[in-house]
Coordinates of C-alpha atoms (C1' of nucleotides) in Angstrom, one line a residue:
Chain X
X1151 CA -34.3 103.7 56.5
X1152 CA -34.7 103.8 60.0
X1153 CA -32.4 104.9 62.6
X1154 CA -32.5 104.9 66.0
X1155 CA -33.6 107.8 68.1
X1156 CA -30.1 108.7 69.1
X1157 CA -29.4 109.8 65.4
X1158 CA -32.9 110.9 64.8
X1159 CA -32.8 113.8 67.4
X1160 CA -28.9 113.9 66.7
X1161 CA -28.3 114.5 70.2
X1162 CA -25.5 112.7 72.5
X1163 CA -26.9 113.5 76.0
X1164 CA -26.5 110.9 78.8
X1165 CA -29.5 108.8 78.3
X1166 CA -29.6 105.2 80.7
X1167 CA -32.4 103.1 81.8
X1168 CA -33.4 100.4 84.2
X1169 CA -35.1 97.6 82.5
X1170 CA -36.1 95.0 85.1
X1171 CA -38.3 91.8 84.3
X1172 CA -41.8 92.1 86.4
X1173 CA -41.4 90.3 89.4
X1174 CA -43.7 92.3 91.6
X1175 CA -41.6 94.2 93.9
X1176 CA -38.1 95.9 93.6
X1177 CA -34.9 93.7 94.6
X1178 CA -32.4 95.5 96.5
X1179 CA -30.0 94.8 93.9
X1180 CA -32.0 96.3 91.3
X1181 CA -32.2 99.6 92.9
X1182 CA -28.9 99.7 93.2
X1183 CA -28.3 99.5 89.4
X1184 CA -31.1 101.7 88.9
X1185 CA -29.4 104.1 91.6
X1186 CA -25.5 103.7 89.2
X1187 CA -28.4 104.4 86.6
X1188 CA -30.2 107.3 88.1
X1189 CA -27.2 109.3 89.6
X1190 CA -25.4 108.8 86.2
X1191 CA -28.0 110.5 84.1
X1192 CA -28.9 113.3 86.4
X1193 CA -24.9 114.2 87.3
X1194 CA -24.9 114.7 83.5
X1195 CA -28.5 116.3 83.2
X1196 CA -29.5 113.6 81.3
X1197 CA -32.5 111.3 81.3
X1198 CA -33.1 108.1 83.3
X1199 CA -35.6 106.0 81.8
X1200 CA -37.8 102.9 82.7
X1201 CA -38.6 100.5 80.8
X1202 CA -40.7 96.9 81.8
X1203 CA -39.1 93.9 80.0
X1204 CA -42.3 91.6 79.7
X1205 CA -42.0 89.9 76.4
X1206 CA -42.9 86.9 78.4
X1207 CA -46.6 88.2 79.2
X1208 CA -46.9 85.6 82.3
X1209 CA -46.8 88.3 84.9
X1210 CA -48.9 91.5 85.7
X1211 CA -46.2 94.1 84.4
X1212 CA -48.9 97.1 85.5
X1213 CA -48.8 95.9 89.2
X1214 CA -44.3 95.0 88.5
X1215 CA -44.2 98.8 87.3
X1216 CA -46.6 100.3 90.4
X1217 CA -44.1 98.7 92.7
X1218 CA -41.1 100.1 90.9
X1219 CA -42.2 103.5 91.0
X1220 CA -43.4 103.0 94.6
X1221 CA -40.5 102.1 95.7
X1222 CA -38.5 104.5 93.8
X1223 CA -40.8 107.5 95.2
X1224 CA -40.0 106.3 98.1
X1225 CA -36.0 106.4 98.0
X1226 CA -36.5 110.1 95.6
X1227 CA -35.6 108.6 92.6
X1228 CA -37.6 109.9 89.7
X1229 CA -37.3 108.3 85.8
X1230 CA -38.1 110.8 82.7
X1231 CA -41.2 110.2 80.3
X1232 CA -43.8 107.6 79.9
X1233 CA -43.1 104.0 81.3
X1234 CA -42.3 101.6 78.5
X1235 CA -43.6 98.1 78.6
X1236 CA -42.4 95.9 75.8
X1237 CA -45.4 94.2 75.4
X1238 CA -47.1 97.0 74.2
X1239 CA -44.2 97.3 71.6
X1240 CA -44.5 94.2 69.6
X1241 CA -45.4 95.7 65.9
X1242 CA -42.8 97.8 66.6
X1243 CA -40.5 94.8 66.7
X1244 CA -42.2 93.0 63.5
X1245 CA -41.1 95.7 61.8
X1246 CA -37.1 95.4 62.2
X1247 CA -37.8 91.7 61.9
X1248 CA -39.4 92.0 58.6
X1249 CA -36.5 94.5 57.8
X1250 CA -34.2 91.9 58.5
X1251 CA -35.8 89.1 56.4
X1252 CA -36.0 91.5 53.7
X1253 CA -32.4 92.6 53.5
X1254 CA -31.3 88.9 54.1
X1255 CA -29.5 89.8 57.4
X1256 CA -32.5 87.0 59.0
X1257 CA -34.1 83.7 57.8
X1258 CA -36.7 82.0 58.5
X1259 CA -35.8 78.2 60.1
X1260 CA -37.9 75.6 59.8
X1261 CA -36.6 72.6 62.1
X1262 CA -38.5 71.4 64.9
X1263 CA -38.3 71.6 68.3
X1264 CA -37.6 68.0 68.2
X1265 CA -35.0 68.1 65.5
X1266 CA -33.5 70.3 67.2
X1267 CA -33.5 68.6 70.5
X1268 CA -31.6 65.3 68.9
X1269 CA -28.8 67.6 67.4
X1270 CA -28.1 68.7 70.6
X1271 CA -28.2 65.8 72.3
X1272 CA -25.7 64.6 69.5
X1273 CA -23.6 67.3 70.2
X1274 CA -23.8 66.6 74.0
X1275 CA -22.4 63.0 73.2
X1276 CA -19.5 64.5 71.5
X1277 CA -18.6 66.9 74.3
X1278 CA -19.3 69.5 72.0
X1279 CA -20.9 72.9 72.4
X1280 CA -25.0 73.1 71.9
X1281 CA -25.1 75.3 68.9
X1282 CA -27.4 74.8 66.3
X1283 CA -25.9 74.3 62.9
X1284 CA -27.2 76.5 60.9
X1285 CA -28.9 74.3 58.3
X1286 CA -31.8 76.8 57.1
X1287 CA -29.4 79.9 56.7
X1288 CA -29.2 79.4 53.0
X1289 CA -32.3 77.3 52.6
X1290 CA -33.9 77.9 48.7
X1291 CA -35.7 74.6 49.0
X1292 CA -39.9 75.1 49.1
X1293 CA -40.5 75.2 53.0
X1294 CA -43.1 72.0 54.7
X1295 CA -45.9 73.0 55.0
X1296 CA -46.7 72.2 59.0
X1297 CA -44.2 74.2 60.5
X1298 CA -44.7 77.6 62.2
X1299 CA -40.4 78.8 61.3
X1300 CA -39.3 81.1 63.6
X1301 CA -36.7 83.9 62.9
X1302 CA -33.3 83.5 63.3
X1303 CA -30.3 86.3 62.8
X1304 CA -27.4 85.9 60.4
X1305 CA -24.8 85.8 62.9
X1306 CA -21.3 86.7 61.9
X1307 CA -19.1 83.5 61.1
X1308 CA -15.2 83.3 63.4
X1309 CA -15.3 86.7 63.7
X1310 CA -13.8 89.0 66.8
X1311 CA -16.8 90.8 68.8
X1312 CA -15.0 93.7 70.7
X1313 CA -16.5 95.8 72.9
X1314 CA -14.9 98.2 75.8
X1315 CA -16.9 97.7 79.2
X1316 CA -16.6 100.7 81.4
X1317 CA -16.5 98.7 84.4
X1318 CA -14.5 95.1 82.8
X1319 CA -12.3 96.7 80.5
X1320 CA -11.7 95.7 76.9
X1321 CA -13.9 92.2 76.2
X1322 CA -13.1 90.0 73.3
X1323 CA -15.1 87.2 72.2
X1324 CA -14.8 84.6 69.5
X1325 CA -18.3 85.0 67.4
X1326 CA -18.2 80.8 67.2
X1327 CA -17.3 80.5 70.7
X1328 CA -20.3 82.1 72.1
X1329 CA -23.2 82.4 69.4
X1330 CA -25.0 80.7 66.5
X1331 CA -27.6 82.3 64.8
X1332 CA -30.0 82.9 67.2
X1333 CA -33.7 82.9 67.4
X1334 CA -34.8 86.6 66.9
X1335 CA -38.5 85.8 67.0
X1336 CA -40.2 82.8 67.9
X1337 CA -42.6 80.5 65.8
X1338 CA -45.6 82.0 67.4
X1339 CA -44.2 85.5 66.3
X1340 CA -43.1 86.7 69.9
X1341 CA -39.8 88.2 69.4
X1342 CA -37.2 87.5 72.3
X1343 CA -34.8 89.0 74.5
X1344 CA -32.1 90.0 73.0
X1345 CA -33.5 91.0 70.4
X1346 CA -35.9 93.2 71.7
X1347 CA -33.4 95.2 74.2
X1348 CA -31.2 96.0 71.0
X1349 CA -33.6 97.8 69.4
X1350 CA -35.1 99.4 73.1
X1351 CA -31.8 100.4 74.3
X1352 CA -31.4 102.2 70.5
X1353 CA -34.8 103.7 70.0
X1354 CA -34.7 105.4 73.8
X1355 CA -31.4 107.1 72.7
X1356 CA -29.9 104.5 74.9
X1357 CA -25.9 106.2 75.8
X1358 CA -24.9 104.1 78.7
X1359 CA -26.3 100.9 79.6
X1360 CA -25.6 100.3 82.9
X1361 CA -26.8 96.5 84.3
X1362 CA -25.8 93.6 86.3
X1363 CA -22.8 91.4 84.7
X1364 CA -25.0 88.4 84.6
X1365 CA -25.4 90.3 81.4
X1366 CA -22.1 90.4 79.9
X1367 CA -22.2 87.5 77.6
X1368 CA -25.2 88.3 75.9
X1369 CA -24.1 91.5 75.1
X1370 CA -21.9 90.3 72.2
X1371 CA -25.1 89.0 70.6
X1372 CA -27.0 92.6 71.1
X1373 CA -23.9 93.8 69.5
X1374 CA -25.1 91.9 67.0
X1375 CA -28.3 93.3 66.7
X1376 CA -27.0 96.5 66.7
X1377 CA -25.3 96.0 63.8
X1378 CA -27.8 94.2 61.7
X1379 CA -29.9 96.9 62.3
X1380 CA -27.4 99.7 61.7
X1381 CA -27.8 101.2 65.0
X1382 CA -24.6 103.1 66.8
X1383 CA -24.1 100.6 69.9
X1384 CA -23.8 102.5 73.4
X1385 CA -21.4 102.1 76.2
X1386 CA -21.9 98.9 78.6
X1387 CA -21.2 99.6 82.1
X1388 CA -21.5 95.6 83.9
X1389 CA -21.6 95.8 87.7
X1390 CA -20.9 92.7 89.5
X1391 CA -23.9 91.2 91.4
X1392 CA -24.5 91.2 95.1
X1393 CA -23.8 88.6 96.8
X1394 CA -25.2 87.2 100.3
X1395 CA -23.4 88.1 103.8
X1396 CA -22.0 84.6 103.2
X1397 CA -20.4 85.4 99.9
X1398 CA -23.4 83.4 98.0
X1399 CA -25.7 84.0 95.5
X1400 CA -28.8 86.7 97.3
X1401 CA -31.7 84.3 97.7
X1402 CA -34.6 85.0 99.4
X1403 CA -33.9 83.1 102.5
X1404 CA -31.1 86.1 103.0
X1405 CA -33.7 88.2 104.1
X1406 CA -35.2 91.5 102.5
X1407 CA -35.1 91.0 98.9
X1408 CA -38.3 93.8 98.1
X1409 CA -36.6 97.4 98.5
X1410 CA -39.9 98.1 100.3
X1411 CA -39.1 95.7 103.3
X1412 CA -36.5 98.0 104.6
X1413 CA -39.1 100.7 105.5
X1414 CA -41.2 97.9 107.4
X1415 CA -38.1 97.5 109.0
X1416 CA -37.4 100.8 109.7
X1417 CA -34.4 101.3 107.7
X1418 CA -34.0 105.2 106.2
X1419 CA -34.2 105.8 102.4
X1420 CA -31.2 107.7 102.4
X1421 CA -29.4 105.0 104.8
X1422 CA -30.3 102.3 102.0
X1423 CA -28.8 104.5 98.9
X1424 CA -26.3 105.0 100.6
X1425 CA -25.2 101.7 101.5
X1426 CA -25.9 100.4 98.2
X1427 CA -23.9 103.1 96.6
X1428 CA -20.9 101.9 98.9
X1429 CA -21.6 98.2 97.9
X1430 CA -19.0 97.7 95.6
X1431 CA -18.1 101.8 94.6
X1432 CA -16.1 104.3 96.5
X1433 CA -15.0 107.5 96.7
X1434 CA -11.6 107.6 98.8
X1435 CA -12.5 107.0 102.6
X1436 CA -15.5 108.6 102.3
X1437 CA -18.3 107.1 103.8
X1438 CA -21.0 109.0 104.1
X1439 CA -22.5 110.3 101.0
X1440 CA -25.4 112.7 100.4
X1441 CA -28.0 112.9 97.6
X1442 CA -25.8 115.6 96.2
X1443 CA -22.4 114.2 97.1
X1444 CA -23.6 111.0 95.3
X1445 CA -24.7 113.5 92.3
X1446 CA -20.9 115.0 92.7
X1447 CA -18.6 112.1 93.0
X1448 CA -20.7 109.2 91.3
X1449 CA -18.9 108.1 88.3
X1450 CA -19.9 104.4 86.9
X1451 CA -16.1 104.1 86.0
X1452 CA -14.8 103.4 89.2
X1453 CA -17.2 100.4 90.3
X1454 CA -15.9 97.5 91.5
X1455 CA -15.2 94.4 89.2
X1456 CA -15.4 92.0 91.6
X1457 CA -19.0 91.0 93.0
X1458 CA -19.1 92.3 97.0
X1459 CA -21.2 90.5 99.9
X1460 CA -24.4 92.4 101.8
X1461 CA -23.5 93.3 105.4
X1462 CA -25.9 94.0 107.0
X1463 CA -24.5 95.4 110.4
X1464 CA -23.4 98.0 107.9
X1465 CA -26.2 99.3 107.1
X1466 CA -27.4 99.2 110.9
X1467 CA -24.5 101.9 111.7
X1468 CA -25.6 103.9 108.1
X1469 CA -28.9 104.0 109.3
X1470 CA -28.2 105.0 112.8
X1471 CA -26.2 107.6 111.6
X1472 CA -29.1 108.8 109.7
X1473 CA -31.1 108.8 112.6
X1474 CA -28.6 110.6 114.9
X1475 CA -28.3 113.6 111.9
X1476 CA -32.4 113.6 111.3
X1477 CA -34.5 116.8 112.5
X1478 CA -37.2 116.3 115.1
X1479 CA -39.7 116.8 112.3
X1480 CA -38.3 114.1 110.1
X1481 CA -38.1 111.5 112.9
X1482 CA -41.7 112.5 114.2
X1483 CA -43.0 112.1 110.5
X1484 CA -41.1 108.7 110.1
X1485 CA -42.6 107.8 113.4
X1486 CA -46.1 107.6 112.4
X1487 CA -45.6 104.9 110.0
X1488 CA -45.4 102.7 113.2
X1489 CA -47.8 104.0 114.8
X1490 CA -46.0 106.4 117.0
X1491 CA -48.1 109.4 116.6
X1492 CA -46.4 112.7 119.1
X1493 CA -46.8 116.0 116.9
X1494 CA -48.8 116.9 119.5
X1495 CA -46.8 115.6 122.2
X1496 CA -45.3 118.8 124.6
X1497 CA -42.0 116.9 124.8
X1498 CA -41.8 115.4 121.3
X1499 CA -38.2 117.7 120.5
X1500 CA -37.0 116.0 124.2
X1501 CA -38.4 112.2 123.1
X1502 CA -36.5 112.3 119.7
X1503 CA -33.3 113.9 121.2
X1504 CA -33.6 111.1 124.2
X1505 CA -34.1 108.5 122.0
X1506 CA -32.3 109.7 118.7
X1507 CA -28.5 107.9 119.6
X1508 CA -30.0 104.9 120.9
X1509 CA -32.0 103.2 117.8
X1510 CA -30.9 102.1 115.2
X1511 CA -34.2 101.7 113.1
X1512 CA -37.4 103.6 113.4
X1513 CA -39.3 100.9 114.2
X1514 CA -37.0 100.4 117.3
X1515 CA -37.0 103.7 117.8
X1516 CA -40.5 103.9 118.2
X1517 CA -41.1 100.8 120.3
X1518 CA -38.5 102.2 122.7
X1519 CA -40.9 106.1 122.8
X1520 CA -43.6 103.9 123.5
X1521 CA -42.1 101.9 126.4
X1522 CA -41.6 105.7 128.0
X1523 CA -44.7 107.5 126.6
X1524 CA -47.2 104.7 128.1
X1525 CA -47.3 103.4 131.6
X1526 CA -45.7 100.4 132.1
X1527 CA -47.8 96.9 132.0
X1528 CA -45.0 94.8 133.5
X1529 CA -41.5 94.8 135.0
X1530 CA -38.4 93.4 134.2
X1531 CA -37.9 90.8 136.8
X1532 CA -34.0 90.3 136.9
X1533 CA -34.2 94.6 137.2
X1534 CA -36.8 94.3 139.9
X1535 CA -34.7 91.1 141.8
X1536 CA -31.7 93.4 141.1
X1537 CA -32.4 96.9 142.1
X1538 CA -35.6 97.0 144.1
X1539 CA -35.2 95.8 147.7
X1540 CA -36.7 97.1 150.8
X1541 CA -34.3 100.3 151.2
X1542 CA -35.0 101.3 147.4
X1543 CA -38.7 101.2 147.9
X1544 CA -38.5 103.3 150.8
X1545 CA -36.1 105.8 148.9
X1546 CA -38.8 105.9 146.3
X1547 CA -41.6 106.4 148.6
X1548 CA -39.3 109.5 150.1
X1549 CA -39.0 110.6 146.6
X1550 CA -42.2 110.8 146.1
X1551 CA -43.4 112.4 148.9
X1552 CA -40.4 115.3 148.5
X1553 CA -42.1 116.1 144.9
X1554 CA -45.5 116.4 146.0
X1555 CA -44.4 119.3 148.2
X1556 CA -41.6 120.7 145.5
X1557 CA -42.9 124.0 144.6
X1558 CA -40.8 124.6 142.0
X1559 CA -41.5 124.3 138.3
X1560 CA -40.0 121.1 137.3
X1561 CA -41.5 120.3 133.4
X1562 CA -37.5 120.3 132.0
X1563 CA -35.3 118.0 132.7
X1564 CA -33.2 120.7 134.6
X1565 CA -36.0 121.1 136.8
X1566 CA -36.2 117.4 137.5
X1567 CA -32.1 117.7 137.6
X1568 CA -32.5 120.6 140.6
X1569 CA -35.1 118.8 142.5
X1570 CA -33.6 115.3 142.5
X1571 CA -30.4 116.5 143.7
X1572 CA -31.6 118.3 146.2
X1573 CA -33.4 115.2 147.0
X1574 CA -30.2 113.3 147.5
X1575 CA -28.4 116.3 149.2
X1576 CA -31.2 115.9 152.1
X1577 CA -31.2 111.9 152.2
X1578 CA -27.6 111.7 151.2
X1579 CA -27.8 109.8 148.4
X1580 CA -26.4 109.3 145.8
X1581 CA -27.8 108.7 141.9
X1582 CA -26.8 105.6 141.7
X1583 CA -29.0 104.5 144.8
X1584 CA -31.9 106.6 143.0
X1585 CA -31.4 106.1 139.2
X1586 CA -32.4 102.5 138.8
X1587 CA -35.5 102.4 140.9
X1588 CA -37.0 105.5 139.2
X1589 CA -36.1 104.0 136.0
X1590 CA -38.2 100.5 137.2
X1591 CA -41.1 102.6 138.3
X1592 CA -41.2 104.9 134.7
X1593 CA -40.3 102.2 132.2
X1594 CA -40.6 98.8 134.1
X1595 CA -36.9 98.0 133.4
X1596 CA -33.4 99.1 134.2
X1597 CA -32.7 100.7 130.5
X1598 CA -34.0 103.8 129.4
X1599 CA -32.3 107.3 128.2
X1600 CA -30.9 109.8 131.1
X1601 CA -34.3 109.7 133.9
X1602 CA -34.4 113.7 134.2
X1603 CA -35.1 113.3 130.5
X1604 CA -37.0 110.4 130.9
X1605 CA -38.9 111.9 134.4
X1606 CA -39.4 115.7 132.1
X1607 CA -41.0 113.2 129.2
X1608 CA -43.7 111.4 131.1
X1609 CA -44.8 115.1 133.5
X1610 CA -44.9 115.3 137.1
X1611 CA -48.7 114.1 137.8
X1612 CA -47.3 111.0 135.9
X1613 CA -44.0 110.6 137.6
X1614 CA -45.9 110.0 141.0
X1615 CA -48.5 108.2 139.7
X1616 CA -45.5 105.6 138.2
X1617 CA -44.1 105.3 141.4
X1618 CA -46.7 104.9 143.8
X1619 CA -48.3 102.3 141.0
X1620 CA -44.5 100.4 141.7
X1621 CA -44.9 100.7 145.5
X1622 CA -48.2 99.4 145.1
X1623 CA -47.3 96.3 143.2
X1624 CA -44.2 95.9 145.2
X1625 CA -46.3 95.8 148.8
X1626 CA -48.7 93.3 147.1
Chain W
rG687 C1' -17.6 71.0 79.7
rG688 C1' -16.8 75.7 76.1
rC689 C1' -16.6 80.9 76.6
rC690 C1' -16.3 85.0 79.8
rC691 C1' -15.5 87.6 84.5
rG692 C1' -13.4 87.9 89.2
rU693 C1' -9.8 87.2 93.9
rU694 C1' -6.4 93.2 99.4
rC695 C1' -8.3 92.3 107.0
rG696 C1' -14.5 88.1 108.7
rU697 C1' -17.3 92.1 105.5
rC698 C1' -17.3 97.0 102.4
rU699 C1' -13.1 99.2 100.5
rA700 C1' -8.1 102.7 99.7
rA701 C1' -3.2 102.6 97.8
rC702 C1' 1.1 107.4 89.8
rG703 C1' 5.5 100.2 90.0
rG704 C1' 8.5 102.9 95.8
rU705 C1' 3.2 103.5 102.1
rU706 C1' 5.4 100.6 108.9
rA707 C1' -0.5 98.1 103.0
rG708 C1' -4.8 103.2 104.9
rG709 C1' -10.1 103.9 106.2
rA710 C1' -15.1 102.0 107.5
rC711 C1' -18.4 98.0 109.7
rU712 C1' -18.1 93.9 113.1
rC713 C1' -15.5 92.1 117.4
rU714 C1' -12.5 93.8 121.4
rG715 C1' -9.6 96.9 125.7
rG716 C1' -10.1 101.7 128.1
rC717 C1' -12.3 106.6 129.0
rC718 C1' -17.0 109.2 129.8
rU719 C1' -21.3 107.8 132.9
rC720 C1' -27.6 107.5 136.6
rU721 C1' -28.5 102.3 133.1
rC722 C1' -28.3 101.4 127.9
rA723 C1' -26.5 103.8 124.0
rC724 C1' -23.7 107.8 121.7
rG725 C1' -19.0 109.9 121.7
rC726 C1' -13.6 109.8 122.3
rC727 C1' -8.8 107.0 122.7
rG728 C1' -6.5 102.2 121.6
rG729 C1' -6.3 96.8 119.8
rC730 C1' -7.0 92.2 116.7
rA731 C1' -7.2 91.3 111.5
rA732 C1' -5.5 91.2 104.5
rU733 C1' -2.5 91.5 99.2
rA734 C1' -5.2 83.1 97.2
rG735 C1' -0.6 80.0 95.6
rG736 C1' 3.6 79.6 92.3
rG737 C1' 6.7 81.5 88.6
rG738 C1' 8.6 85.6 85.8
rU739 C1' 9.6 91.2 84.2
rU740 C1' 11.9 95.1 87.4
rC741 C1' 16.9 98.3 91.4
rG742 C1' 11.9 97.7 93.4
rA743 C1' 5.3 94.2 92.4
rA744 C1' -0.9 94.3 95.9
rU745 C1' -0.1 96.9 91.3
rC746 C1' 2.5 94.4 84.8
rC747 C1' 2.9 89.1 82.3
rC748 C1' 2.2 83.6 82.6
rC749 C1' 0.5 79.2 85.2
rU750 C1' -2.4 76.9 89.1
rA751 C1' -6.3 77.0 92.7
rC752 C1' -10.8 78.8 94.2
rG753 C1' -15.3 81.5 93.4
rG754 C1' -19.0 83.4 89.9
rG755 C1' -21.7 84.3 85.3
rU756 C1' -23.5 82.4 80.7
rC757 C1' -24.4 78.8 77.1
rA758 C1' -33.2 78.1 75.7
rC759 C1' -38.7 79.1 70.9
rC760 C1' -36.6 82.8 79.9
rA761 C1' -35.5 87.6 80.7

RNA sequence: GGCCCGUUCGUCUAACGGUUAGGACUCUGGCCUCUCACGCCGGCAAUAGGGGUUCGAAUCCCCUACGGGUCACCA
């Protein structure tokens, strides 16, 4: 007799999985279950495990799982012992199916795929429900000869199947409504779906199963299964799907579907978890969750039942946030992945602080360092028409000339601060006369972060070389 | 179509059967200000509809409408 792993090591401690088909990359809705998955698990110093559904064999599941992993590495989400891959598991499988024939819980059904085509269609014509009609269950007859059979389960006959979803609530289902005896392994010997996840889910010492809702009405057939088989059935946790900002089904015109896009695009691992944690679960008001918080307050109980829309301006002001709360080191690390290198930059603390409150993704946050760090290439015109007439160009030209002879240290921004206003004490002027020009001349348009920060960022030698470069241009 | 699930501001959500239905994002008015942001103060905006039950319903029950999922030798 065989029991599943749960009994076997007769313990009960929080086991869940994620279980994703191979597609190649990780969808963002999938990390979100894996995250309901993860968090659940480890808040209960449990195991999270990972498992590659690729009964289908079409796919590379080696390169599906790579991504996975990547991607969770990425986010700091880590799964417990040895990816599974159901293709590797197929004996395995043979094994309960044999079982099943043996004990008479399974037979073997010899109608053809065409057969079985022109019931259904006869069924169709009669507005009735595709089911097929059980005509081999108690077949004693000698089999033909040219048929490969496949398996199919002894399902239960107008009976209740009960289970208690810990998101739904209590689900009831009609065995005839929704099931006939299914098709456990094919006629080429490949055993399918939900089959196969029954007796995964058991053997891993499966406790919670935590997946999308798309799922809910083939769990009454694993409960199925599970019974066949003997095996104690775990608790289903079905979270309701993400939809797209326009309250559709996600496609991948919506945008980033591969968790990895949202570092191309600059987004923060811990802005993503915790906007998909948020998407459709709360905790009161709060908002803002850390990895531990998450670990404190996450409790698959209280997610939403109803399926909630991606915003993504959300997630711009989650990330931001991140940004805004990140150490210099973090943002300078996260900088290089766009090609923003400053570690050794003298000013790199005064080009993240500059810069922190003003992006909203890295990438824009380092596109915007690099407009200050190297000399402009071109200038706004609508700034240049704006701000730079004849009386500006000659302020600038004063400007310059007063720093050439300012003695004074000047590398900080205060230093900048004391000699610019001493500046426009002797020319009485004031900053707003002085503030946009110098901004043209450092960063060849009229935005930038405070210019004594700005002025302290690019260095003296620089700061006159910017301005004489914009007289230059301008006299041309 | 059968079965199942769902429905609170545009979006994410809160609310022991008793709240002027709260918060957040977006948008928006103002303040701050050397620009842009940030920040701060304020504003717009919701219980799908109809019946019950109850002293009292967003909350419990029924019906309707609208969304969605699923009904394979896919997963």
């Amino acid at each position: 007799m065989i029991k599943s792993a749960k009994k076997l090591l007769g313990t009960d401690m929080t086991t869940t999985r994620f279980a994703p088909s191979p597609t190649g990359y990780l969808h963002i809705g999938g990390l979100r279950t894996a995250l309901y998955s993860y968090l659940w698990a480890r808040k209960n110093s449990g195991r999270f495990l990972l498992r590659i559904e690729d009964t289908d064999l079409k796919r590379n599941s080696l390169e599906a799982a790579k991504a996975i992993e990547e991607a969770f590495k990425w986010v700091g989400m880590t799964h417990d012992d040895e990816v599974i891959y159901q293709s590797q598991r197929f004996d395995l499988y043979k094994k309960y199916i044999t079982k099943l024939l043996d004990e008479g819980k399974a037979y073997y059904c010899y109608a053809s795929k065409e057969e079985l085509d022109v019931m259904r269609e006869a069924q169709q014509a009669k507005k009735e429900r595709p089911r097929y009609d059980r005509r081999y269950r108690d077949f004693r007859g000698t089999p033909p000869e040219d048929v490969n059979p496949v398996v199919r389960i002894k399902a239960p006959i107008d009976e209740k199947i009960e289970f208690e979803d810990g998101i739904k609530g209590s689900m009831s289902f009609n065995s005839d409504d929704i099931l006939d005896d299914f098709i456990i392994a094919r006629s080429d010997g490949v055993p399918t779906y939900n089959f196969v996840v029954a007796i995964d889910d058991s053997l891993m010492g499966l406790t919670d199963v935590i997946r999308g809702d798309d799922h809910l009405s083939n769990t009454p057939k694993q409960i199925v299964v599970y019974e066949a088989l003997g095996f104690d059935i775990p608790k289903f946790y079905h979270v309701p799907m993400i939809l797209n900002p326009n309250g559709k089904k996600l496609s991948k015109r919506d945008g980033a579907m591969d968790v990895m896009e949202y570092k191309n695009m600059g987004y923060l691992p811990e802005a993503v978890l915790n906007y998909l944690i948020r998407l459709g679960w709360s905790h009161g008001d709060q908002e803002i969750f850390s990895f531990t918080e998450m670990l404190e307050h996450f409790d698959p109980t209280n997610i939403n039942k109803s399926a909630s829309a991606y915003n993504p301006e959300k997630l711009d002001w989650l990330n931001a946030h991140y940004i805004k709360n990140a150490s210099v080191e973090r943002i300078i690390e996260e900088l290089k992945f766009f090609d923003l290198h400053i570690h050794g930059h003298d000013r790199k603390e005064l080009i993240v602080d500059s810069l922190r409150e003003r992006a909203k993704t890295i990438k824009e946050f380092a596109t915007m360092a690099k407009t200050i760090i190297d000399e402009p290439t071109s200038y706004d015109e609508k700034a240049v028409k704006k701000f730079l007439n004849e009386e500006a160009i000659e302020i600038l030209q004063q400007y310059v000339d007063f720093i050439k002879n300012y003695d004074d240290v000047m590398h900080l921004p205060s230093g900048f601060e004391h000699a610019t206003k001493l500046f426009m004490e002797q020319n009485e002027l004031k900053m707003k006369q002085l503030a946009q020009p110098i901004r043209i001349a450092m960063v060849g348009s009229a935005v930038s972060p405070s210019v004594y920060d700005v002025l302290s960022i690019i260095g003296r030698d620089d700061v006159i070389k910017r301005i004489e470069k914009l007289i230059r241009i301008h006299h041309v």
